[in-house]
Coordinates of C-alpha atoms and ligand atoms in Angstrom, one line a residue:
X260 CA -5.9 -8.7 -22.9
X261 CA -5.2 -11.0 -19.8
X262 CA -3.0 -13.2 -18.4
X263 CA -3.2 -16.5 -20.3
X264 CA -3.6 -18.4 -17.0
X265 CA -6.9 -17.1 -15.4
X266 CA -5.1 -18.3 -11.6
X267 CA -2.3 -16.1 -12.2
X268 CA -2.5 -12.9 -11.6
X269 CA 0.6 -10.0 -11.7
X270 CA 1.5 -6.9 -9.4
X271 CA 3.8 -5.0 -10.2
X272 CA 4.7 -2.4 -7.8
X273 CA 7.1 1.0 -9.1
X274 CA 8.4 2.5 -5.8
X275 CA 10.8 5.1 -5.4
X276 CA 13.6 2.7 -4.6
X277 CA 13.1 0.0 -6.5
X278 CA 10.2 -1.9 -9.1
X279 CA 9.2 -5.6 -8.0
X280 CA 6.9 -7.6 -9.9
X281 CA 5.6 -10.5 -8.1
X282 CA 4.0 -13.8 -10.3
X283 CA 1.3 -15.1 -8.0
X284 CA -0.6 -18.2 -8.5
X285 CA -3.4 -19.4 -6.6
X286 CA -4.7 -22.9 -6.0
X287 CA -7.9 -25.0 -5.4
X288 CA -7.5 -24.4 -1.7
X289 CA -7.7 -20.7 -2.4
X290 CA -4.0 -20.2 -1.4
X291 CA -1.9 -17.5 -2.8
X292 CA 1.6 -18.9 -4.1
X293 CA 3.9 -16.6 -5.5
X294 CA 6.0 -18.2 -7.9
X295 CA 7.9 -15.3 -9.4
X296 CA 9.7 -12.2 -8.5
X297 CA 11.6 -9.7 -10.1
X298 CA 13.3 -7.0 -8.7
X299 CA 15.0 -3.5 -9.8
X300 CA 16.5 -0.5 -9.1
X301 CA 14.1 2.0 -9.3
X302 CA 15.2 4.8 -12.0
X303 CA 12.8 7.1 -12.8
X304 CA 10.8 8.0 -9.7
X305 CA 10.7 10.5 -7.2
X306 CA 8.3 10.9 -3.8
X307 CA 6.3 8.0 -5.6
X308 CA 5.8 9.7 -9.1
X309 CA 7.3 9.0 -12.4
X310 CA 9.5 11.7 -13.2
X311 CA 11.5 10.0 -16.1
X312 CA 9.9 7.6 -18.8
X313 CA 12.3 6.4 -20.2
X314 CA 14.8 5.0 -17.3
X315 CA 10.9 3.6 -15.4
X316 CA 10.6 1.8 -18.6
X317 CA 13.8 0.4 -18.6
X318 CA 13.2 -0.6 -14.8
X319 CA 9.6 -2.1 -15.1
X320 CA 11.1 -3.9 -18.5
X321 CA 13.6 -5.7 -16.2
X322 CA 11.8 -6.5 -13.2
X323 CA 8.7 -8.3 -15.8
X324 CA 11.7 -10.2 -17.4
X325 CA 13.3 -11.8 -14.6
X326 CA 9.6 -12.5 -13.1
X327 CA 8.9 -14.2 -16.0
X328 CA 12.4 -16.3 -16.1
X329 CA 11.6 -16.9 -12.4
X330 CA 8.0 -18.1 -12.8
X331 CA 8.2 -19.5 -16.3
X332 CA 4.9 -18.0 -17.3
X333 CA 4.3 -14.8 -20.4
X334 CA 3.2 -12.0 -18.3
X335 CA 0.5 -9.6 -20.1
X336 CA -1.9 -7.8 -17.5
X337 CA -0.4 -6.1 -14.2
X338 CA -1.7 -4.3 -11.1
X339 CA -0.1 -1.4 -10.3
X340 CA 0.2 0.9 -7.4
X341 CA -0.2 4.3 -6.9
X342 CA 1.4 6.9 -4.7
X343 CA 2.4 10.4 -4.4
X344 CA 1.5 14.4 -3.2
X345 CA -0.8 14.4 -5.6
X346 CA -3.0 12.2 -3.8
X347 CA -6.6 13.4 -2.0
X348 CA -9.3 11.5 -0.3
X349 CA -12.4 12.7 1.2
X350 CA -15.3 10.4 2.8
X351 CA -18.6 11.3 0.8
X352 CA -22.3 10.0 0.8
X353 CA -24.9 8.7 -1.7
X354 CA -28.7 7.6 -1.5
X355 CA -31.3 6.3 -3.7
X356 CA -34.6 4.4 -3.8
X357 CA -34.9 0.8 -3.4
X358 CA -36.4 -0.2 -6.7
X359 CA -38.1 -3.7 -5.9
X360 CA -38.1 -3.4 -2.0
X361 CA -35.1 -5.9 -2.2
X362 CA -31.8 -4.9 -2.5
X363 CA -30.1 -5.7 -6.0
X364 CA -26.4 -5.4 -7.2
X365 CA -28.1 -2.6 -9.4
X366 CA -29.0 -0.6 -6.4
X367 CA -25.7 -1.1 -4.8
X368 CA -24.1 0.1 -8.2
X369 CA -26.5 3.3 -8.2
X370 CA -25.6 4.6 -4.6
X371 CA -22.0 4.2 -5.2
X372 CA -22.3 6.2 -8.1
X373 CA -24.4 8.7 -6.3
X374 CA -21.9 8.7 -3.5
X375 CA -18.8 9.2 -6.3
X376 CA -21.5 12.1 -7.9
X377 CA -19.2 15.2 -6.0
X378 CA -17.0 17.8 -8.0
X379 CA -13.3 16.7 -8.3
X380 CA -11.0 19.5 -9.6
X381 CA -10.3 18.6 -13.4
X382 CA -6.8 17.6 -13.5
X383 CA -7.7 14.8 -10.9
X384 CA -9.7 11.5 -11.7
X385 CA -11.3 9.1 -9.0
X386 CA -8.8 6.3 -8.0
X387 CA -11.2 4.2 -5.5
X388 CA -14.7 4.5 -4.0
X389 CA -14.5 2.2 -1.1
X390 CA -17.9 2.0 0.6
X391 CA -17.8 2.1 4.2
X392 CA -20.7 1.2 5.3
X393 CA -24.7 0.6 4.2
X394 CA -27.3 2.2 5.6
X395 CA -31.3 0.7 5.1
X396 CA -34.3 2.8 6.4
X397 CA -31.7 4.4 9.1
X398 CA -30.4 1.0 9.9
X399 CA -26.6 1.5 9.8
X400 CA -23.6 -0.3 9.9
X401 CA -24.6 -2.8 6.9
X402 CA -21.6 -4.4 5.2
X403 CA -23.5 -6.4 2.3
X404 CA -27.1 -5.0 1.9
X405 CA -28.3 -7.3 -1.7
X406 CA -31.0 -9.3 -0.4
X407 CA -32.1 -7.1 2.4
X408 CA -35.4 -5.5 2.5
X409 CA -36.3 -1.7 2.3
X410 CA -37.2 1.6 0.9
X411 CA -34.3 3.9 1.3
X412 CA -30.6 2.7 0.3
X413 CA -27.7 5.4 1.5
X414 CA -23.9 4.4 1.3
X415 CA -21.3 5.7 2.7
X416 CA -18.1 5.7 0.9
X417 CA -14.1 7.2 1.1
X418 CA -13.1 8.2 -1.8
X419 CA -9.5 8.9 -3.5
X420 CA -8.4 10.9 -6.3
X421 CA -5.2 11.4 -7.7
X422 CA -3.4 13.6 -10.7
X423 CA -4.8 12.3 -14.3
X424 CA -1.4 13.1 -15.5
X425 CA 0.2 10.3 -13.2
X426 CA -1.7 7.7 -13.4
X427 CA -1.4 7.9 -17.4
X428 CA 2.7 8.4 -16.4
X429 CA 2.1 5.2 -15.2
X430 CA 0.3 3.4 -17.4
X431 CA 2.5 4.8 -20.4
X432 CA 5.5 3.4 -19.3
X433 CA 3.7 -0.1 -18.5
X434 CA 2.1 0.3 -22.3
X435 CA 5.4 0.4 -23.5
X436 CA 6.9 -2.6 -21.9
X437 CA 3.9 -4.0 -24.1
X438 CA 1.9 -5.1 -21.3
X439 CA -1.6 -3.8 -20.1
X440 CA -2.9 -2.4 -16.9
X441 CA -5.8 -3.9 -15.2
X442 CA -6.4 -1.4 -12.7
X443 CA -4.6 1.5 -10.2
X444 CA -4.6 1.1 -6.9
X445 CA -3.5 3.1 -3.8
X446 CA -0.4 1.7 -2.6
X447 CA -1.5 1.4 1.2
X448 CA -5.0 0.1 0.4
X449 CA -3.1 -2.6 -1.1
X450 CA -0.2 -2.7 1.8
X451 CA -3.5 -3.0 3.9
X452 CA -4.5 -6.0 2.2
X453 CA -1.1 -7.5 2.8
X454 CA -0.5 -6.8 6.4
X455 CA -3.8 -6.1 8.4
X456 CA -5.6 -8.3 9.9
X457 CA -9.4 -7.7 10.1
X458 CA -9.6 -7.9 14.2
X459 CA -7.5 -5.0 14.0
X460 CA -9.6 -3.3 11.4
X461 CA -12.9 -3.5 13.8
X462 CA -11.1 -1.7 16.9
X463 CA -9.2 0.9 14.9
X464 CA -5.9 0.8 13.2
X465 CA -3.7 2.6 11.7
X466 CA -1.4 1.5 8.6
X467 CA 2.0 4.0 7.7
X468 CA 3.9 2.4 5.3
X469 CA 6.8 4.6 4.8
X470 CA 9.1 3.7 1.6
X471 CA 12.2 5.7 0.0
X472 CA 10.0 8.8 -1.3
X473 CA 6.4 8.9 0.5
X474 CA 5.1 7.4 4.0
X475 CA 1.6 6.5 3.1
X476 CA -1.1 6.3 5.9
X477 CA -4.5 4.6 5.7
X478 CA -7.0 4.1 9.1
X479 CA -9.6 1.8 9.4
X480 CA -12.1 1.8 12.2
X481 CA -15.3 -0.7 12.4
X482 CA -14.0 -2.5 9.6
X483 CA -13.6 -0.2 6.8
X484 CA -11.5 2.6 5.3
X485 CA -11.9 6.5 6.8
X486 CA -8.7 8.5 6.1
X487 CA -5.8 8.1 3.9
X488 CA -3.3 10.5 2.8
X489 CA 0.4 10.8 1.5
X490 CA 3.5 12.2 3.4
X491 CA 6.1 13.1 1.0
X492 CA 8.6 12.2 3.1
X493 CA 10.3 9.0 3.8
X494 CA 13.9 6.8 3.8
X495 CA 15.2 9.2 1.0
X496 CA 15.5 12.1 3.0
X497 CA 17.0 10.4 6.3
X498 CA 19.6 8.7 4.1
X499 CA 20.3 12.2 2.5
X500 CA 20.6 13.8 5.9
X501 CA 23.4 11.0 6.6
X502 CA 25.4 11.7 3.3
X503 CA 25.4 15.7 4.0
X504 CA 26.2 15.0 7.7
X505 CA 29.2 12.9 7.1
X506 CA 29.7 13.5 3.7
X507 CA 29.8 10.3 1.9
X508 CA 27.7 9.6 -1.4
X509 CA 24.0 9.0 -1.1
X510 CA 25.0 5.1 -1.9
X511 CA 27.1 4.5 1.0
X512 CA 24.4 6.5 3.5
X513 CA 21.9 4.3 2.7
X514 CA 24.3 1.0 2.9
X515 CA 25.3 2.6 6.3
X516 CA 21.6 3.7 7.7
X517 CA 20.4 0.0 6.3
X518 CA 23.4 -2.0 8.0
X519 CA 24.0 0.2 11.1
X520 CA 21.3 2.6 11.4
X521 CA 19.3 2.9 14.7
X522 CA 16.1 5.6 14.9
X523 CA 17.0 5.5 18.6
X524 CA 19.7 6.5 20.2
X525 CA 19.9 4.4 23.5
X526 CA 19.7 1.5 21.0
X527 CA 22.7 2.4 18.9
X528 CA 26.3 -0.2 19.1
X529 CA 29.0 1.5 19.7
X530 CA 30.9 0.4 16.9
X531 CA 32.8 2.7 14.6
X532 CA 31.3 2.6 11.3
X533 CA 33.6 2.8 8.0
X534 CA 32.8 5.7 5.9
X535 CA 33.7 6.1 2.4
X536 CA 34.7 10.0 1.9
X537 CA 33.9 11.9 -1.6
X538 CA 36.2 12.7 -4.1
X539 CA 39.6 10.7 -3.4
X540 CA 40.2 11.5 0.4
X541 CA 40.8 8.9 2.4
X542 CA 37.4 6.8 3.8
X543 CA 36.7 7.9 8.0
X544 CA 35.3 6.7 11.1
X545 CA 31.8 7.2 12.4
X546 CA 30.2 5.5 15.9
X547 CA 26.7 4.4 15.5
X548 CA 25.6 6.7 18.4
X549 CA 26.8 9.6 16.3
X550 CA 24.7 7.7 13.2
X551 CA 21.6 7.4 15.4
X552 CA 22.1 11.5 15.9
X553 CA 21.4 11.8 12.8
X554 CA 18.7 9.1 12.0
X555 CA 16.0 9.8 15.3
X556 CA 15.3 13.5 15.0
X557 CA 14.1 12.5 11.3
X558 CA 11.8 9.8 11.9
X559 CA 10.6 11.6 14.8
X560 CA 9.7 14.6 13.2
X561 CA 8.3 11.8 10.4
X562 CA 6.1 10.5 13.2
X563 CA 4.8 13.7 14.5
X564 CA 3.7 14.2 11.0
X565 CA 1.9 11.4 10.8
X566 CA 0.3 12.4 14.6
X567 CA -0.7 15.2 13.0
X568 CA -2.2 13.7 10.3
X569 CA -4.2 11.6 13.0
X570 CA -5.6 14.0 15.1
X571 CA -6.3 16.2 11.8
X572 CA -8.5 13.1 10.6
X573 CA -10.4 12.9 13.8
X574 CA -9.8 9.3 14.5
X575 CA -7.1 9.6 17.2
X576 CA -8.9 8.3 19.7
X577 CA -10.6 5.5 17.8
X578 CA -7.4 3.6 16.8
X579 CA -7.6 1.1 19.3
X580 CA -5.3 -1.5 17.9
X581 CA -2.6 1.4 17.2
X582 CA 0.2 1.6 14.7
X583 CA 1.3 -0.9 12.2
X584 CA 4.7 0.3 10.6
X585 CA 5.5 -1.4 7.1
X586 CA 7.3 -0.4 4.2
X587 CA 11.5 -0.8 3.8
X588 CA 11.9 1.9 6.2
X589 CA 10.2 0.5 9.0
X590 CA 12.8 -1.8 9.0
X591 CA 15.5 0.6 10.9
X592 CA 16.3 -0.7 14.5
X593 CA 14.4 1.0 17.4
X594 CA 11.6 2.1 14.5
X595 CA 8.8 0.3 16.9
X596 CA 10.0 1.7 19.9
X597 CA 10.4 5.4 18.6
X598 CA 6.7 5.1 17.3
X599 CA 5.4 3.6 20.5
X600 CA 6.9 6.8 22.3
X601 CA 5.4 9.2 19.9
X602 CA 2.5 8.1 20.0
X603 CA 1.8 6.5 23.3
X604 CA -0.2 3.7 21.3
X605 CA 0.7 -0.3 20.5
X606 CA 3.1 -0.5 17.3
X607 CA 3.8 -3.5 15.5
X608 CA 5.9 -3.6 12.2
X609 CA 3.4 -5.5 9.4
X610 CA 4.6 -7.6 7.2
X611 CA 2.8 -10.3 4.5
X612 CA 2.3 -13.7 5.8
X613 CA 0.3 -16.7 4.9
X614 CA 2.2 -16.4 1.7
X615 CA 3.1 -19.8 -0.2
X616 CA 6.0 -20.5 -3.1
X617 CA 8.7 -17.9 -2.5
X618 CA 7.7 -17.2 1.7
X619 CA 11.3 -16.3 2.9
X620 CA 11.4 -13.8 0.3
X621 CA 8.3 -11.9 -0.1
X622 CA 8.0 -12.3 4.0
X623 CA 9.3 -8.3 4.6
X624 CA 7.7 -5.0 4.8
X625 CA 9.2 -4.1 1.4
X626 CA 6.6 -6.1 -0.6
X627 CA 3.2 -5.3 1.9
X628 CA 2.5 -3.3 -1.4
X629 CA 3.4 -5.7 -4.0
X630 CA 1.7 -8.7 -1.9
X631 CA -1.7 -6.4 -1.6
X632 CA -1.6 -5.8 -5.2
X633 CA -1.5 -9.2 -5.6
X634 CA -4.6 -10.1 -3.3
X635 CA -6.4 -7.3 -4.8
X636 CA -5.9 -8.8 -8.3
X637 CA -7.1 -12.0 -7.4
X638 CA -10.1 -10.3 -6.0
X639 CA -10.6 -8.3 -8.9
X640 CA -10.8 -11.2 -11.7
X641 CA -12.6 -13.6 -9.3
X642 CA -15.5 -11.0 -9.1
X643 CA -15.0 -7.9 -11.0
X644 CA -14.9 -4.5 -10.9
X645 CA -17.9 -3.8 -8.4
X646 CA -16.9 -6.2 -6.1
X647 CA -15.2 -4.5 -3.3
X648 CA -12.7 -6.8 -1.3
X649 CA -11.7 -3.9 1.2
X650 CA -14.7 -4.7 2.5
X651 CA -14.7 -8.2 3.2
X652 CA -13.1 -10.1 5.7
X653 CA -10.1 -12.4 4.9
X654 CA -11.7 -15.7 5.5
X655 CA -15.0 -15.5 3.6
X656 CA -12.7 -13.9 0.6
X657 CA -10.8 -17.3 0.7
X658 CA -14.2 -19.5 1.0
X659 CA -16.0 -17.7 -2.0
X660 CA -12.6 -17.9 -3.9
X661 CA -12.5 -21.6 -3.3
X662 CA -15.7 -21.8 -4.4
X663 CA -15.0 -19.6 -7.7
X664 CA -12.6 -21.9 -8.8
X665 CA -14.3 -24.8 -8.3
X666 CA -16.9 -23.5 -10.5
X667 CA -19.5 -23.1 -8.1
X668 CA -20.6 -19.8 -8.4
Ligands
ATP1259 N1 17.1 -2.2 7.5 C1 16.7 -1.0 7.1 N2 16.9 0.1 7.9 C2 16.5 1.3 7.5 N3 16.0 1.6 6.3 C3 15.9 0.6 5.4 C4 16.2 -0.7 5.8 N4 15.9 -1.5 4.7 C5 15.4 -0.6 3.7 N5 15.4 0.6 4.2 C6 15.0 1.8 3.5 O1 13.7 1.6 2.9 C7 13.5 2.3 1.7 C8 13.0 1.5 0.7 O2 11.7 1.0 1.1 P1 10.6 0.5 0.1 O3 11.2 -0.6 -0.8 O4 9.4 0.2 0.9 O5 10.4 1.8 -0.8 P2 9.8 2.0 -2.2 O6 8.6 1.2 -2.3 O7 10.8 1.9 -3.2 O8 9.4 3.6 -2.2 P3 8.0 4.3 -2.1 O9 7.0 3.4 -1.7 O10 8.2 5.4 -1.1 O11 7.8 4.8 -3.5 C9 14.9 2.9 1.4 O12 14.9 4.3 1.7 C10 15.9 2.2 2.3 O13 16.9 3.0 2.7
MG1260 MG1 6.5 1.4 -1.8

């Protein structure tokens, strides 16, 4: 079943913190609009995973309602995002004959499956096969081969795989808020969407989106995908370090890391914080410098995760556009210049723009995710399942959606 209104499309992204689900709408001029929003605590997740039904339900159940109050419209379809441990990605390679010496969808849809044709341990089922490139008679570096001319077709693809059990986690709990899912995705190929530009893409980029449970990382170099992988780790754990430190309850840490937090030291106030004790003692005073103690040794052991996780890929060296930081919890102060320390690279904090209806919003690292789902979506019902938007670069996507909706193709 889909949305009544085949401009609308739905994203609804469960995060560790909180569930949003965004209305978008998108008109003649090919402009996204989002026109509804609803946004909840998040109840039953943990590191990205659903680890209770029933309070996800209750939180997905909300967020749909108040989008749909907001935006006035019967939600039915979603897009929902994906995260978690349990996620692995590998780059792989298919080839087949040309049938008709011309290139034809039908070719393209045979190498991807050959490419997708490797053994993935049971429990796990394929969540993307982003091609990454086309290769024709040894000609490489092909982004859209139909039409071309040749014998040999090879593609070369990344592909992601994630625990059957929580994608159906997922999808259960959206079942039974009576709604339907249209498709998975990975929640930083969809913050990707949301925050990259395509410049950035060609010379090498890197994307960390780090959340309340998981800092996700996706690089892209000459345009396409090449690594991804998951970081269970993220603002949870440097707003439990807080509460243990000063011992306060996990709700006041993160009020206190979110209002006066600093992942630098030499860029802490020197204010004296309030800070609520537990149990009935009386509440006590912290200085932010003492706060940024305990905030910059976590996100810089979080960073040198994620340099290991670079030079582990092999595309250190290739990121020439460096780090974009998104996600809530690249929103601590000195976050930018930290990274830039670490690792000795540009750093920029991403966030969705170009947005229309509801821009002051939507315009914050929190929703990258929930914006990307969105884009994909429209992708997705504009062309299908086969049609691969990661590929493509912003503006054409806009031009043949124009031209979708005005019927002319
Ligand atoms: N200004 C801020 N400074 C520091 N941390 C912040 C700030 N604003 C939000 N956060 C942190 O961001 C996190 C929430 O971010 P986000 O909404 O991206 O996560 P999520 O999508 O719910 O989780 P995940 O994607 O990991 O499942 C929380 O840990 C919160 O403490
Ligand atoms: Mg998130």
């Amino acid at each position: 079943m889909a949305n009544k209104r085949e401009d609308m499309v739905v994203a609804l992204d469960i995060g560790t913190s909180k569930v949003v689900a965004l209305v978008g709408e998108v008109d003649l001029d090919g402009r996204l609009s989002v026109i509804g929003i609803g946004k909840q605590p998040s109840r039953g997740m943990k590191k990205g995973v659903v680890v209770n039904i029933d309070a996800t339900i209750d939180s997905i159940q909300r967020a749909i309602e108040e989008a749909e109050l907001m935006a006035g419209v019967n939600i039915e379809t979603v897009y929902c995002g994906i995260a978690g441990s349990h996620i692995r990605s590998m780059n792989s390679h298919g080839v087949v004959a040309i049938k008709e010496k011309e290139v034809t969808d039908a070719d393209v849809d045979r190498v991807m499956d050959s490419a997708r044709a490797i053994a993935i341990p049971a429990d796990q089922q394929v969540i993307h096969v982003l091609p990454q490139e086309f290769i024709i008679d040894n000609q490489d570096g092909i982004r859209d081969p139909v039409g071309m001319f040749g014998v040999r077709l090879e593609a070369r693809v990344h592909m992601v795989t994630g625990a059957q059990s929580a994608a159906q986690n997922i999808i259960k709990c959206v079942k039974r808020c009576g709604l339907t899912v249209s498709d998975i995705i990975l929640e930083q190929v969809a913050s990707s969407l949301a925050v990259l530009q395509d410049d950035e893409k060609e010379l090498g980029v890197c994307i960390v989106d780090i959340g309340a449970g998981t800092t996700d990382i996706a690089i892209y170099v000459n345009g396409s995908i090449q690594h991804t992988a998951v970081i269970p780790i993220a603002g949870n754990q440097v707003t439990s370090d807080i509460a243990f430190a000063v011992r306060t309850p996990t709700m006041s840490a993160d009020m206190i890391k979110i209002k006066h937090g600093s992942a630098l030291r030499q860029l802490a106030g020197t204010e004296i914080i309030e800070v609520p004790s537990v149990g009935e003692r009386a509440p006590r005073g912290l200085s932010a410098e003492i706060l940024a103690s305990f905030i910059e040794p976590r996100y810089e052991e979080l960073f040198l995760m994620v340099k290991d996780e670079l030079s582990r890929s092999g595309y250190d060296q290739k990121i020439g556009a460096g780090i974009v930081l998104t996600g809530g919890s690249s929103l601590v102060k000195g976050a930018v210049e930290l990274a830039e320390e670490i690792f000795n690279l540009p750093v920029r904090i991403g966030m969705p723009r170009d947005i229309g209806g509801l821009k002051g919003e939507v315009e914050n690292p929190i929703h990258s995710t929930g914006i990307g789902l969105l884009l994909y979506g429209v992708d997705q019902q504009a062309y299908g399942d086969n049609h691969s938007f990661v590929n493509t670069n912003k503006e054409s996507f806009w031009t043949r959606f124009k031209n979708w909706l005005n019927g002319n193709l």
